[in-house]
Coordinates of C-alpha atoms and ligand atoms in Angstrom, one line a residue:
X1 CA 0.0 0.0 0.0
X2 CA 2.9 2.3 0.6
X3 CA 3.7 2.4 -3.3
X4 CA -0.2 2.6 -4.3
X5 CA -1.5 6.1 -5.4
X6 CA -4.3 7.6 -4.3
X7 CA -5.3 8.0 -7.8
X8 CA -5.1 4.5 -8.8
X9 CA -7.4 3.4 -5.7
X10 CA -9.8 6.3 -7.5
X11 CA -9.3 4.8 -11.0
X12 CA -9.6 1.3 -9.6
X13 CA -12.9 1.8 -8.0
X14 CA -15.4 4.4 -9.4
X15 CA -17.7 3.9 -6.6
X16 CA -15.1 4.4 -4.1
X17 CA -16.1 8.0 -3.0
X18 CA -19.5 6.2 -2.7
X19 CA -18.3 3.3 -0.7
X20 CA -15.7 4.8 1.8
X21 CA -18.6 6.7 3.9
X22 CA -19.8 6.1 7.2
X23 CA -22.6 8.4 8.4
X24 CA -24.6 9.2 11.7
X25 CA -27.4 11.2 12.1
X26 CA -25.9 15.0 12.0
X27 CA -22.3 13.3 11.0
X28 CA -20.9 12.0 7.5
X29 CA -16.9 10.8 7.4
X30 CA -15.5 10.5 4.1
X31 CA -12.3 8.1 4.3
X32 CA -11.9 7.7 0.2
X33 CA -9.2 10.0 0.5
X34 CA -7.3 7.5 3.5
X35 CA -4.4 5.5 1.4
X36 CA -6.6 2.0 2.6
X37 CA -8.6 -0.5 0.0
X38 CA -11.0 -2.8 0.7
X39 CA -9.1 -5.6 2.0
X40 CA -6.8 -3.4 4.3
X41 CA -10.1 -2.0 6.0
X42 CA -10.9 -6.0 6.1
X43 CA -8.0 -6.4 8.0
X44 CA -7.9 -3.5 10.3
X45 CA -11.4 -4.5 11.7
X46 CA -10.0 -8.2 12.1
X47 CA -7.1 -6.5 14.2
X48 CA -10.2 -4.0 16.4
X49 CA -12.1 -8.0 17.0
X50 CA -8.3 -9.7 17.9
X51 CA -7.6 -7.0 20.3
X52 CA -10.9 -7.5 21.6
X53 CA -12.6 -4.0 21.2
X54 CA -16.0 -5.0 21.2
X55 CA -15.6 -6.5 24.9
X56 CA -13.4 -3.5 26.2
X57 CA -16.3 -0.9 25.1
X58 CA -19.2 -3.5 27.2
X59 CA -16.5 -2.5 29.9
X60 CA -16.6 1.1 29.4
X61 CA -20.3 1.3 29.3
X62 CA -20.6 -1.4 32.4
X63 CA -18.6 0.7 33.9
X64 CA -15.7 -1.5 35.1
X65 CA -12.7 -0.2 36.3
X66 CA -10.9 -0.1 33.0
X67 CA -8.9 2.8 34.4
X68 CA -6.6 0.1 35.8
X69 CA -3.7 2.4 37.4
X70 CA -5.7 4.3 39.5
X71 CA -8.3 1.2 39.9
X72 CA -11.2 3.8 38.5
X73 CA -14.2 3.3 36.0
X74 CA -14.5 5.7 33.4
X75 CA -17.8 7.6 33.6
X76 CA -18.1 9.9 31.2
X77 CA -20.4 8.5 29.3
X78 CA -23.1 8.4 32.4
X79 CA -22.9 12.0 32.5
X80 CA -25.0 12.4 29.1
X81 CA -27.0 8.9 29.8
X82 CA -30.1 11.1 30.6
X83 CA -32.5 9.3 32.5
X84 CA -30.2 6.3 32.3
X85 CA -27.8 8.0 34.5
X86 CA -27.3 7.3 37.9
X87 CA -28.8 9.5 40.1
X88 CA -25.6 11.2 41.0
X89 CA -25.1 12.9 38.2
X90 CA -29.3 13.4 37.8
X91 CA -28.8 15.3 41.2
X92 CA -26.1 17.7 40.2
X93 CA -27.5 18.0 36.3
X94 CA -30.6 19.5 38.1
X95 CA -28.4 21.2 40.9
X96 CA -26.4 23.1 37.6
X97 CA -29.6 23.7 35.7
X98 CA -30.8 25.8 38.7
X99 CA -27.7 27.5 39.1
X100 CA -27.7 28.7 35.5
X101 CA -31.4 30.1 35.7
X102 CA -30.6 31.7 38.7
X103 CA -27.3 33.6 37.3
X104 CA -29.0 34.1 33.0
X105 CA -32.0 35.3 35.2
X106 CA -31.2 37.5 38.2
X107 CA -28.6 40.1 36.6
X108 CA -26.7 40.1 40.1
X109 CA -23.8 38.5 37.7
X110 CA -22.5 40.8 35.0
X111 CA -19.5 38.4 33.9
X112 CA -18.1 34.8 34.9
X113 CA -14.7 34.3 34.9
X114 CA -13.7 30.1 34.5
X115 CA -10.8 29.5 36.6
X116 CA -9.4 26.1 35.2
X117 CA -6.7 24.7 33.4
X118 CA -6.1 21.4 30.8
X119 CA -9.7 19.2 30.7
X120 CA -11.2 21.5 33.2
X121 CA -11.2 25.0 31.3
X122 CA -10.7 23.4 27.5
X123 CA -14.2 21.8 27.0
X124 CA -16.1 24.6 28.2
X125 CA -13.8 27.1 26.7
X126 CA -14.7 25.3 23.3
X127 CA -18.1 25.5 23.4
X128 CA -18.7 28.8 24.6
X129 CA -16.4 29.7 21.8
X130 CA -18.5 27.5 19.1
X131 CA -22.1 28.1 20.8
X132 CA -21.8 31.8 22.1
X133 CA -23.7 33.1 24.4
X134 CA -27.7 33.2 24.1
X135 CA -30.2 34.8 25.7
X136 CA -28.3 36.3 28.3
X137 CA -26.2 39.7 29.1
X138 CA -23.8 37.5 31.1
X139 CA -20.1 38.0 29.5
X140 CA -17.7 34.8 30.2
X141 CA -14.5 34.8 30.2
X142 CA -11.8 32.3 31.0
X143 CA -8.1 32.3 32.4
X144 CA -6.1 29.0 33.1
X145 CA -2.3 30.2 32.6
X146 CA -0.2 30.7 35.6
X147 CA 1.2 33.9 33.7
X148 CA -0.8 37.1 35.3
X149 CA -1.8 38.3 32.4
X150 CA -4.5 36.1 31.4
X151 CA -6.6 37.0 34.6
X152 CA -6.1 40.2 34.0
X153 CA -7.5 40.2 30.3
X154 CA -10.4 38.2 31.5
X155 CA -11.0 40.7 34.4
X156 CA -10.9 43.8 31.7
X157 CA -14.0 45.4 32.3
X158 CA -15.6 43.3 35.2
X159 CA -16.5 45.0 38.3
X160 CA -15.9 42.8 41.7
X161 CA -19.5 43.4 42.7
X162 CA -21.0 41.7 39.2
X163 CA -17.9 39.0 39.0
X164 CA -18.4 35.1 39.8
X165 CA -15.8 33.2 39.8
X166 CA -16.1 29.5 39.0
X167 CA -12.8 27.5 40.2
X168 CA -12.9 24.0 38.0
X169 CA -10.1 21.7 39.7
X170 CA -11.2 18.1 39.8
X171 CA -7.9 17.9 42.2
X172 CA -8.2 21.2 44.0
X173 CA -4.2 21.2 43.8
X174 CA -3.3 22.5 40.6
X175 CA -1.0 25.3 41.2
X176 CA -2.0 27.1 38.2
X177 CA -5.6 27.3 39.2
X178 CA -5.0 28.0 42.7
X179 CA -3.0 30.6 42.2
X180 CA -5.4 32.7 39.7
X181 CA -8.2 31.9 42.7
X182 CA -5.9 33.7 44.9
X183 CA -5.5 36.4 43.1
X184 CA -9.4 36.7 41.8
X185 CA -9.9 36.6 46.2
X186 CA -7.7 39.9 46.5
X187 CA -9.1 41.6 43.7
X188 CA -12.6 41.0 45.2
X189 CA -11.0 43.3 47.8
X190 CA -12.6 41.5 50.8
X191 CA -16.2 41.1 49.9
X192 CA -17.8 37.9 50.5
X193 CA -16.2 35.3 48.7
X194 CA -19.1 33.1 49.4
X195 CA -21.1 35.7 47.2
X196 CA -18.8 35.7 44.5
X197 CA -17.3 31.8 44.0
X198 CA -18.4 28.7 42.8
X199 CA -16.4 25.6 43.0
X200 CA -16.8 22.8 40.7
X201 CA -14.2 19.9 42.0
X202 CA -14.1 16.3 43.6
X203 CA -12.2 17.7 46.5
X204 CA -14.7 19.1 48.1
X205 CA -12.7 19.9 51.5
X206 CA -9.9 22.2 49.9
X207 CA -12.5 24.0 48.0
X208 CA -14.1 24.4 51.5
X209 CA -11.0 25.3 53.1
X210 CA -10.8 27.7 50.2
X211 CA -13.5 29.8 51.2
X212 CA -16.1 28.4 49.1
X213 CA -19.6 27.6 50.1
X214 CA -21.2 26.4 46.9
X215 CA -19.5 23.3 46.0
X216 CA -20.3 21.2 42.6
X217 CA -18.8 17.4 42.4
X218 CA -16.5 16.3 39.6
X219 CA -17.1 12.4 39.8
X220 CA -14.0 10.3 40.3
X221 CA -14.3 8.5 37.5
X222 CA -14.6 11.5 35.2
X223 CA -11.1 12.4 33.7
X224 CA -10.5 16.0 33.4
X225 CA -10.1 15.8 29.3
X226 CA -13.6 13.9 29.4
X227 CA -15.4 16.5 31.6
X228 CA -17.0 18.8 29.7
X229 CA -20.2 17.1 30.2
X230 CA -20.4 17.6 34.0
X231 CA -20.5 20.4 36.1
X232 CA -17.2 21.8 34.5
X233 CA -19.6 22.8 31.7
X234 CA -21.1 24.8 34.2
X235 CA -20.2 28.5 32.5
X236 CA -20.7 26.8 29.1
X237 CA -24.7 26.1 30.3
X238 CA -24.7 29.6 31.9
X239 CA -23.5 31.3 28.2
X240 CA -25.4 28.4 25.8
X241 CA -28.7 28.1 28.1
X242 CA -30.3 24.7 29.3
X243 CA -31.4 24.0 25.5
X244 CA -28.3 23.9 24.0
X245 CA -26.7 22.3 27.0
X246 CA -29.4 19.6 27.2
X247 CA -28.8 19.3 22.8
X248 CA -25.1 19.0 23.7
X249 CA -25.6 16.2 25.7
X250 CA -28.1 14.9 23.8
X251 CA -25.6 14.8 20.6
X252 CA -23.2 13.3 22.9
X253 CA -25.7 9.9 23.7
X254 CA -26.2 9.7 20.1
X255 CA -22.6 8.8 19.5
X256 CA -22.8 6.7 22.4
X257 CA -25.7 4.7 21.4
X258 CA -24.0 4.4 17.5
X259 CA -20.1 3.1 18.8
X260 CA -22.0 0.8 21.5
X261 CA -24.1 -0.7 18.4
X262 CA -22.8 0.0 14.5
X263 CA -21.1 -2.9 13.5
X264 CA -17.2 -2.1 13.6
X265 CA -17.3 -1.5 9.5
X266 CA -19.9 1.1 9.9
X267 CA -18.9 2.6 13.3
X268 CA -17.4 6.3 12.8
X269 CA -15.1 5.8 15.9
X270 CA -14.0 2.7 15.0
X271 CA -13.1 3.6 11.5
X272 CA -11.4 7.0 12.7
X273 CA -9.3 4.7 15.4
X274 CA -8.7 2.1 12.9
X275 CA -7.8 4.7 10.0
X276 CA -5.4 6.5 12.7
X277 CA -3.7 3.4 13.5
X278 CA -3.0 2.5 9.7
X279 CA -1.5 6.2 9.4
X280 CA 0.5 6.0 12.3
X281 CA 1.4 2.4 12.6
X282 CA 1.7 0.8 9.2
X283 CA 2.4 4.3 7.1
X284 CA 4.6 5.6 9.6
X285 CA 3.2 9.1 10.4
X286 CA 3.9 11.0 13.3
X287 CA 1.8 13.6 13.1
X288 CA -2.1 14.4 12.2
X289 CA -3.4 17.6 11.5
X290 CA -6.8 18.4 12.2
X291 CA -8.4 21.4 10.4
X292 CA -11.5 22.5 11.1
X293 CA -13.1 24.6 8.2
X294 CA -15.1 26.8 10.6
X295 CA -14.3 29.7 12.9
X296 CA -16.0 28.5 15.1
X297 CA -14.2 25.4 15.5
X298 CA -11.0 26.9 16.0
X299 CA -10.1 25.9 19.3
X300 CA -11.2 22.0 18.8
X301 CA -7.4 20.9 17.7
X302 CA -6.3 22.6 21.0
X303 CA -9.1 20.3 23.0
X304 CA -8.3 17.7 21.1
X305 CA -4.6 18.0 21.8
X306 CA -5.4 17.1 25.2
X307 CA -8.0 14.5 25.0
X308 CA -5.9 12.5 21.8
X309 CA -2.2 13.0 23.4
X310 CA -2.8 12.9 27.2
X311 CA -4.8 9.6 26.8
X312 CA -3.1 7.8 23.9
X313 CA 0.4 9.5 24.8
X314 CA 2.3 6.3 26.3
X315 CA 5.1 4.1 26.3
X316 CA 4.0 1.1 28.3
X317 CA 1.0 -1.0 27.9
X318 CA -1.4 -2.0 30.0
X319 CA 0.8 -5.2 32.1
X320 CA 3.4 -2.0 32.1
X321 CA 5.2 -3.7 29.5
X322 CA 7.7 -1.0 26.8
X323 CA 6.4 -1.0 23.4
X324 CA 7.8 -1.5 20.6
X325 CA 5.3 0.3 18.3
X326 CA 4.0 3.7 17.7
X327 CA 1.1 5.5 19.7
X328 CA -0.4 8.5 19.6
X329 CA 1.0 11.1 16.9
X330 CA 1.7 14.6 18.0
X331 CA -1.8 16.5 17.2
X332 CA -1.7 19.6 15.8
X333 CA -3.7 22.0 13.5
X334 CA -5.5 25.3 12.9
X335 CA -8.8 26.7 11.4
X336 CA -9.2 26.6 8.0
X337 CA -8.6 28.7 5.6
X338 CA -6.0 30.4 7.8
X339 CA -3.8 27.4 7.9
X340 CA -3.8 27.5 4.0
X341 CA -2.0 30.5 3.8
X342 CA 0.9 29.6 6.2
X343 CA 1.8 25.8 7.1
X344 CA -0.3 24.1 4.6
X345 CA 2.9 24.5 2.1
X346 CA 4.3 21.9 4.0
X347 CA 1.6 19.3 3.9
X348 CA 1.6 19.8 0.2
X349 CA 5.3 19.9 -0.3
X350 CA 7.1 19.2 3.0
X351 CA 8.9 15.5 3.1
X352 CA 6.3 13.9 5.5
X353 CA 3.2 13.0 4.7
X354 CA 0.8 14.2 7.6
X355 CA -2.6 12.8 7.7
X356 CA -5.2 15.1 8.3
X357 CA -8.6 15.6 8.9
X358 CA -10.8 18.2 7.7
X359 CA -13.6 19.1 10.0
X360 CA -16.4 21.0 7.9
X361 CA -19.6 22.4 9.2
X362 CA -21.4 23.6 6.2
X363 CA -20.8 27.3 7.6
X364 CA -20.8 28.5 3.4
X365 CA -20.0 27.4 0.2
X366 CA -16.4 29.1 0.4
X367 CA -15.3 27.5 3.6
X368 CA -16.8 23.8 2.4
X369 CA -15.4 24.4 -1.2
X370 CA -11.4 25.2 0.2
X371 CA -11.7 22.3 2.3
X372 CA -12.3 20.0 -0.8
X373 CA -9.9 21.1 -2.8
X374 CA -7.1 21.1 0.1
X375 CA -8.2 17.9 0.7
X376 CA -7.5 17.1 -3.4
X377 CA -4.7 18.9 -3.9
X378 CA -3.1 16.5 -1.1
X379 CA -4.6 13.5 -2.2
X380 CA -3.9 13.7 -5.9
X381 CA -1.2 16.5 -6.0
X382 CA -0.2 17.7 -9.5
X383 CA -0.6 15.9 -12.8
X384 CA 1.3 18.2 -15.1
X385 CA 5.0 16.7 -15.9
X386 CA 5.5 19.8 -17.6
X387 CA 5.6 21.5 -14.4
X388 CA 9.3 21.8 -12.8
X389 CA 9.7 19.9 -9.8
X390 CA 9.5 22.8 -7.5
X391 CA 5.4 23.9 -8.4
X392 CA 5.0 20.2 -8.6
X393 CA 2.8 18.7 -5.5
X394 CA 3.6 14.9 -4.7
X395 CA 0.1 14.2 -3.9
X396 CA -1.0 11.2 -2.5
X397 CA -1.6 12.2 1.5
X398 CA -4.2 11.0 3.5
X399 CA -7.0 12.6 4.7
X400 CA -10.3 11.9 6.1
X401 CA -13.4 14.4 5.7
X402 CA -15.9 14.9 8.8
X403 CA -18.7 17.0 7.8
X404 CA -21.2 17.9 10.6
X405 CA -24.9 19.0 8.8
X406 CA -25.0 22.3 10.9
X407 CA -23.0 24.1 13.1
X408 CA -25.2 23.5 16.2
X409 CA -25.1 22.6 19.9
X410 CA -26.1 18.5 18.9
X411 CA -23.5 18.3 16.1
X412 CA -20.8 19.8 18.1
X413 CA -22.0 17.1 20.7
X414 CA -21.6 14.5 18.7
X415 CA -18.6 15.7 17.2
X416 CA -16.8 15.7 20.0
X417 CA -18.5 12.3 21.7
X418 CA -16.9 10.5 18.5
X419 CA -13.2 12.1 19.1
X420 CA -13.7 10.5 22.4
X421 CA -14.5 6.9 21.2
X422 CA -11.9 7.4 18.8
X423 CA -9.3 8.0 21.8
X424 CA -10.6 5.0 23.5
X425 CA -10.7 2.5 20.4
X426 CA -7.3 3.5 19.8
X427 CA -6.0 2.6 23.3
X428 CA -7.5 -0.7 23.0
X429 CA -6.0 -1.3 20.1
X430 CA -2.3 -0.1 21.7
X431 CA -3.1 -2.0 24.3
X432 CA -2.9 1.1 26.6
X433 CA -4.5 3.0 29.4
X434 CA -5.9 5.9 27.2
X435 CA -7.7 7.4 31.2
X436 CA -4.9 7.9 33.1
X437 CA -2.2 10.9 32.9
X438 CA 0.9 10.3 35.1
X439 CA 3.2 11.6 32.5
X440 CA 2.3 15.3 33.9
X441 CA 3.4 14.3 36.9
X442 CA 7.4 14.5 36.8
X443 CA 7.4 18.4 35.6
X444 CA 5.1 19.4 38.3
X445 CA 7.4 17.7 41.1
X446 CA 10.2 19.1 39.7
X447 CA 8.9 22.7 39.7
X448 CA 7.5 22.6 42.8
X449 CA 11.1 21.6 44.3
X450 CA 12.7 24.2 42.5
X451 CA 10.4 26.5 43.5
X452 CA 10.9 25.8 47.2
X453 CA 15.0 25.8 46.5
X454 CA 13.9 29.5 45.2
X455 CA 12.4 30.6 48.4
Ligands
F6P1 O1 -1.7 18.2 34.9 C1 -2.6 17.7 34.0 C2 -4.0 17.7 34.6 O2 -4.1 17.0 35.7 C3 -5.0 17.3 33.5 O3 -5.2 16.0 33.5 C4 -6.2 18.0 34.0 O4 -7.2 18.2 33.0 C5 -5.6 19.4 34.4 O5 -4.3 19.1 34.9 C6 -6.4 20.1 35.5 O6 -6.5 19.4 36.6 P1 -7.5 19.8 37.8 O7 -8.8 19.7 37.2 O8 -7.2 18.8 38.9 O9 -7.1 21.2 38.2

């Protein structure tokens, strides 16, 4: 397959644009362009059924402790269950729904500021930033660096007696986090933190000891980078309204409901896992670009930075065994059309082939149209052998096209459920623990002893 063109498989098969399509309600992925036939799809579901996929996701959804370092089940997907959930989540779903009336209603809150960092401020960040805010004067902004500045740009503006602040730290410990809620407790200048904080955490005690009275739980078994759906989406329901939320989560479930029951040759998950592992493991990439043809999608490779290389990031396998093959590649990208106009030269030209895929949300004809032919200009390249080799394009690199009907609150739901299952179908197939994170660990340690050699 290295040596085969693109082209040929085109030639070869004229129903092939037809045939390498997998849709779910809202969602379409176009793999035609992915450098795969028929028989090496054949053989990459045979691989997801030898490395037993289908009885990893019944543990997911049974909610087994498949989280095996840290002994945890992985509950993410019990947060958008609806009334399947456990009551748990029911409680604080209704317990955030209130909370949300009360601050879009009452006008006592001018602006939120989100106080998080990594899973707990990237989610939310994303969908405020794709939804906007409806319905509602509220103005929400978010900081998460350690650097001052980015409280202070989100406090432009803001008076203390019209700011909330919502800390999001499942841990309560990150230093990044704390340290902005410090600083957000001295600008307040003494009023009544309890008036003017919300804590959203599974450490319940610090945020306590913290000074703060209303207290949301963050479930243990709810990674950071899989959080959005819980009460970290808390300023992303106060700026998109229970509707959307509710549609959000809604989007979410169907996703769930499709990778629990498509068969693995129809399952958009699946076949984005499967797809990545071909690029990455038997093509060799070490990269994949994700470009999202909509402005409003710009900050989904960042969030998907996290979720894709803090999961699937890892050298050992699950019996803490080294590998000796390739997981995640390093996730990168930009929104399109910017990206055309600066690093797309090397995807065209550069001497690695980087796998892409273009996200596209039907926004207009001139976002949809660039996205097509980017994604033909790398498939098929150049054809003209009258060109010199310098304007000639090599062609022949792989992407995949995910087209979302309409730029709304279920789409961008679903969107992101299937990045998810595509993170955990791809850790089964590594033979990884795609829920766990200790790689973060070491740098932390290390600044926090330099820090106190400092003092
Ligand atoms: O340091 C990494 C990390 O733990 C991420 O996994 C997490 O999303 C982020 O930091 C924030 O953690 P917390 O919610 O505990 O503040």
């Amino acid at each position: 397959m290295r040596s085969i063109a693109l082209a040929h498989l085109f030639a070869q098969d004229p129903q092939r644009a037809q045939r390498c399509v997998a849709s779910v309600e809202g969602v379409r992925l176009d793999y035609s362009r992915q450098r795969v036939d028929g028989q090496v799809v054949q053989q990459l579901l045979l691989l997801a059924e030898e490395r037993g996929l289908a009885e990893w996701r019944a543990a997911l959804f049974a909610g087994e402790p498949i989280n095996t370092t840290e002994q945890r089940a992985v509950g993410h997907t019990a947060l958008r269950a609806a009334e399947a959930a456990p009551a748990p989540v029911r409680t604080t779903l209704a317990q955030m729904h209130r909370l949300a009336q009360r601050l879009r209603g009452e006008g006592r809150v001018r602006r939120i500021v989100h106080l998080g960092t990594g899973g707990s401020a990237l989610g939310p960040q994303l969908i405020v930033d794709a939804l906007g805010t409806h319905d509602t004067d509220l103005e929400i902004a978010f900081a998460a660096n350690i650097d001052a500045l980015d409280l202070e740009r989100a406090l432009t503006g803001a008076q203390p007696e019209t700011t909330l602040f919502v800390v999001v730290s499942k841990t309560f410990t990150t230093a990044e986090t704390l340290a902005n809620a410090r600083t957000a407790l001295r600008w307040l200048g003494g009023r009544d933190s309890a008036r003017h904080f919300i804590a959203v955490t599974g450490n319940e005690a610090a945020a306590r000891a913290f000074g703060i009275d209303e207290v949301l739980p963050l479930p243990e078994a709810v990674g950071g980078r899989f959080s959005l759906w819980s009460a970290a989406g808390l300023s992303a329901l106060c700026a998109i309204g229970a509707a959307r939320f509710d549609a959000l989560l809604a989007g979410a479930r169907d996703i769930d409901r499709h990778f629990a029951a498509a068969p693995f040759g129809e399952n958009l998950p699946v076949l984005m896992a499967l797809l990545g592992v071909w690029n990455v493991n038997f093509l060799g990439a070490a990269t994949h670009a994700v470009l999202p043809y909509a402005h409003a999608l710009r900050l989904l490779p960042a969030y998907l930075q996290q979720l894709e290389m803090e999961s699937n990031g890892k050298c050992v396998d699950r019996e803490d065994r080294a590998l000796d093959y390739a997981t995640a590649p390093v996730l990168w990208g930009a929104e399109g059309t910017l990206g055309q106009h600066s690093f797309h030269q090397l995807l065209h030209q550069g001497t690695q082939a980087v796998p892409a895929d273009f996200v596209v949300a039907a926004v207009s004809a001139e976002l949809d149209t660039n996205a097509e032919a980017q994604a033909q200009a790398l498939a098929f390249g150049t054809t003209d052998a009258s060109l010199p080799p310098h304007r000639r394009h090599p062609g022949n690199r792989p992407s995949s096209t995910i087209r979302i009907e309409r730029l709304d609150a279920r789409n961008l739901g679903r969107l992101l459920a299937l990045y998810e299952h595509k993170v955990f179908a791809q850790g089964v197939i590594w033979n990884i623990n795609s829920f766990d994170q200790w790689g973060v660990e070491l740098g932390k340690a290390l600044a926090r002893r330099i820090l106190a050699k400092g003092a």
